[in-house]
């Protein structure tokens, strides 16, 4: 294997340690700790696991976690009323509504009800607009984590690098592309209608794959030495009968022979997402209390 493995698990652990220091410094000035409210509607098993991990890590870095578990039949009116209370609560710096919501709830309306300055998931249209306009805001967690790992592999200056983002979702593809553009990369966004995707990817010094198709990106697509960030989380059959395992959007074994650096799945981008949620909560608290921000990178 030629590529350097970008260890997202270790990076996320060091980021959490720096956030914990930031929380201590914040407390010394603001005389309180940052607070994150996590709202879970219904009983989706995967969502319960994610929410549990978020609450545990929030407490581990010294912040307060406010858990709100609502029944699956919660009405839109009641959910938006809760968000209004959290928006007005001075102890709450960040609000996260775990997605997906039950089908009868309108996700866009719910996310739009969150105060953009408490929108630590970075999904409010105001924060998307701030990102596109180069204004300070809250950046969605997975894209922020991708950028931290890219800087970790390639250094602070990404000027002039060709970056190809495969995927144009609001959650990952578009914000990653905006962040790479802000870092002075020349950015191409590829999607399901892109013509000759392998040739497009071959030009890239940086590849971010956010597609949701297991092992789609092949070694022949990759420019030698490129930095490859694999956002995909896919379940594929494991060698043992009846079992499954996680796989990314990149054919890791093959691509690692050509790339300069690559994130594994699991252990790459995945662990960064919750660490960046905590980063955003600290950042939101620092801004609300006018405490100087400590940059994580
Ligand atoms: P979406 O389904 O919202 O978007 C997928 C994108 O991939 C779309 O833009 C789609 O194009 C594009 N696409 C689909 N098929 C192809 C193809 N054959 N060639 C080129 N592009 C294609 O997914 P998300 O962005 O939400 O997530 C992407 C992956 O990242 C998933 O595996 C998800 O589980 C994972 N993920 C991981 C996170 C983490 O913490 N590590 C967090 C969030 C997501 P089009 O727009 O034309 O349909």
PDB file of C-alpha atoms and ligand atoms in Angstrom, residues 142 166-169 171-172 191-193 197 210-213 216 231-234 249 269-270 273, ligand 1:
ATOM      1  CA  UNK A 142     -19.361  16.259   7.842  1.00  0.00           C
ATOM      2  CA  UNK A 166     -18.616  13.496  -6.364  1.00  0.00           C
ATOM      3  CA  UNK A 167     -22.141  14.199  -5.083  1.00  0.00           C
ATOM      4  CA  UNK A 168     -24.140  17.421  -4.879  1.00  0.00           C
ATOM      5  CA  UNK A 169     -26.306  16.939  -1.782  1.00  0.00           C
ATOM      6  CA  UNK A 171     -25.758  17.801   3.428  1.00  0.00           C
ATOM      7  CA  UNK A 172     -22.317  16.963   2.006  1.00  0.00           C
ATOM      8  CA  UNK A 191     -23.120  13.951  -9.951  1.00  0.00           C
ATOM      9  CA  UNK A 192     -25.195  11.169 -11.481  1.00  0.00           C
ATOM     10  CA  UNK A 193     -25.433  12.981 -14.857  1.00  0.00           C
ATOM     11  CA  UNK A 197     -16.790  10.546 -14.457  1.00  0.00           C
ATOM     12  CA  UNK A 210     -20.083  11.485  -1.228  1.00  0.00           C
ATOM     13  CA  UNK A 211     -22.302   9.246  -3.314  1.00  0.00           C
ATOM     14  CA  UNK A 212     -23.662   6.310  -1.338  1.00  0.00           C
ATOM     15  CA  UNK A 213     -22.496   3.596  -3.776  1.00  0.00           C
ATOM     16  CA  UNK A 216     -17.649   2.918  -6.921  1.00  0.00           C
ATOM     17  CA  UNK A 231     -17.563  10.074   2.899  1.00  0.00           C
ATOM     18  CA  UNK A 232     -19.690   7.099   1.877  1.00  0.00           C
ATOM     19  CA  UNK A 233     -21.173   4.736   4.429  1.00  0.00           C
ATOM     20  CA  UNK A 234     -22.577   1.623   2.760  1.00  0.00           C
ATOM     21  CA  UNK A 249     -17.697   4.876  -1.911  1.00  0.00           C
ATOM     22  CA  UNK A 269     -14.673  10.884   7.948  1.00  0.00           C
ATOM     23  CA  UNK A 270     -17.255   9.158  10.189  1.00  0.00           C
ATOM     24  CA  UNK A 273     -18.847  14.336  12.234  1.00  0.00           C
TER      25      UNK A 273
HETATM   26  P1  LIG B   1     -27.400  11.800  -1.339  1.00  0.00           P
HETATM   27  O1  LIG B   1     -28.082  10.544  -1.736  1.00  0.00           O
HETATM   28  O2  LIG B   1     -28.190  12.934  -0.828  1.00  0.00           O
HETATM   29  O3  LIG B   1     -26.526  12.327  -2.569  1.00  0.00           O
HETATM   30  C1  LIG B   1     -25.780  11.444  -3.353  1.00  0.00           C
HETATM   31  C2  LIG B   1     -25.157  12.189  -4.487  1.00  0.00           C
HETATM   32  O4  LIG B   1     -24.417  11.249  -5.265  1.00  0.00           O
HETATM   33  C3  LIG B   1     -26.150  12.863  -5.416  1.00  0.00           C
HETATM   34  O5  LIG B   1     -25.737  14.177  -5.711  1.00  0.00           O
HETATM   35  C4  LIG B   1     -26.139  11.985  -6.668  1.00  0.00           C
HETATM   36  O6  LIG B   1     -26.296  12.694  -7.884  1.00  0.00           O
HETATM   37  C5  LIG B   1     -24.724  11.443  -6.625  1.00  0.00           C
HETATM   38  N1  LIG B   1     -24.659  10.183  -7.354  1.00  0.00           N
HETATM   39  C6  LIG B   1     -25.459   9.095  -7.241  1.00  0.00           C
HETATM   40  N2  LIG B   1     -25.073   8.125  -8.085  1.00  0.00           N
HETATM   41  C7  LIG B   1     -24.010   8.606  -8.762  1.00  0.00           C
HETATM   42  C8  LIG B   1     -23.185   8.085  -9.776  1.00  0.00           C
HETATM   43  N3  LIG B   1     -23.359   6.862 -10.280  1.00  0.00           N
HETATM   44  N4  LIG B   1     -22.189   8.859 -10.249  1.00  0.00           N
HETATM   45  C9  LIG B   1     -21.985  10.096  -9.761  1.00  0.00           C
HETATM   46  N5  LIG B   1     -22.732  10.644  -8.770  1.00  0.00           N
HETATM   47  C10 LIG B   1     -23.736   9.905  -8.287  1.00  0.00           C
HETATM   48  O7  LIG B   1     -26.296  11.338  -0.263  1.00  0.00           O
HETATM   49  P2  LIG B   1     -25.515  12.172   0.872  1.00  0.00           P
HETATM   50  O8  LIG B   1     -24.736  13.275   0.247  1.00  0.00           O
HETATM   51  O9  LIG B   1     -26.424  12.480   1.997  1.00  0.00           O
HETATM   52  O10 LIG B   1     -24.521  11.040   1.394  1.00  0.00           O
HETATM   53  C11 LIG B   1     -23.562  10.462   0.537  1.00  0.00           C
HETATM   54  C12 LIG B   1     -22.882   9.321   1.279  1.00  0.00           C
HETATM   55  O11 LIG B   1     -22.229   9.839   2.425  1.00  0.00           O
HETATM   56  C13 LIG B   1     -23.836   8.242   1.804  1.00  0.00           C
HETATM   57  O12 LIG B   1     -23.184   6.999   1.743  1.00  0.00           O
HETATM   58  C14 LIG B   1     -24.040   8.636   3.246  1.00  0.00           C
HETATM   59  O13 LIG B   1     -24.360   7.526   4.063  1.00  0.00           O
HETATM   60  C15 LIG B   1     -22.681   9.166   3.588  1.00  0.00           C
HETATM   61  N6  LIG B   1     -22.668  10.131   4.685  1.00  0.00           N
HETATM   62  C16 LIG B   1     -21.717   9.964   5.645  1.00  0.00           C
HETATM   63  C17 LIG B   1     -21.630  10.829   6.698  1.00  0.00           C
HETATM   64  C18 LIG B   1     -20.553  10.635   7.701  1.00  0.00           C
HETATM   65  O14 LIG B   1     -20.658  11.075   8.820  1.00  0.00           O
HETATM   66  N7  LIG B   1     -19.433  10.000   7.327  1.00  0.00           N
HETATM   67  C19 LIG B   1     -22.571  11.930   6.866  1.00  0.00           C
HETATM   68  C20 LIG B   1     -23.479  12.096   5.755  1.00  0.00           C
HETATM   69  C21 LIG B   1     -23.528  11.199   4.719  1.00  0.00           C
HETATM   70  P3  LIG B   1     -27.682  13.401  -8.301  1.00  0.00           P
HETATM   71  O15 LIG B   1     -27.733  14.669  -7.493  1.00  0.00           O
HETATM   72  O16 LIG B   1     -27.525  13.644  -9.748  1.00  0.00           O
HETATM   73  O17 LIG B   1     -28.780  12.442  -7.940  1.00  0.00           O
END
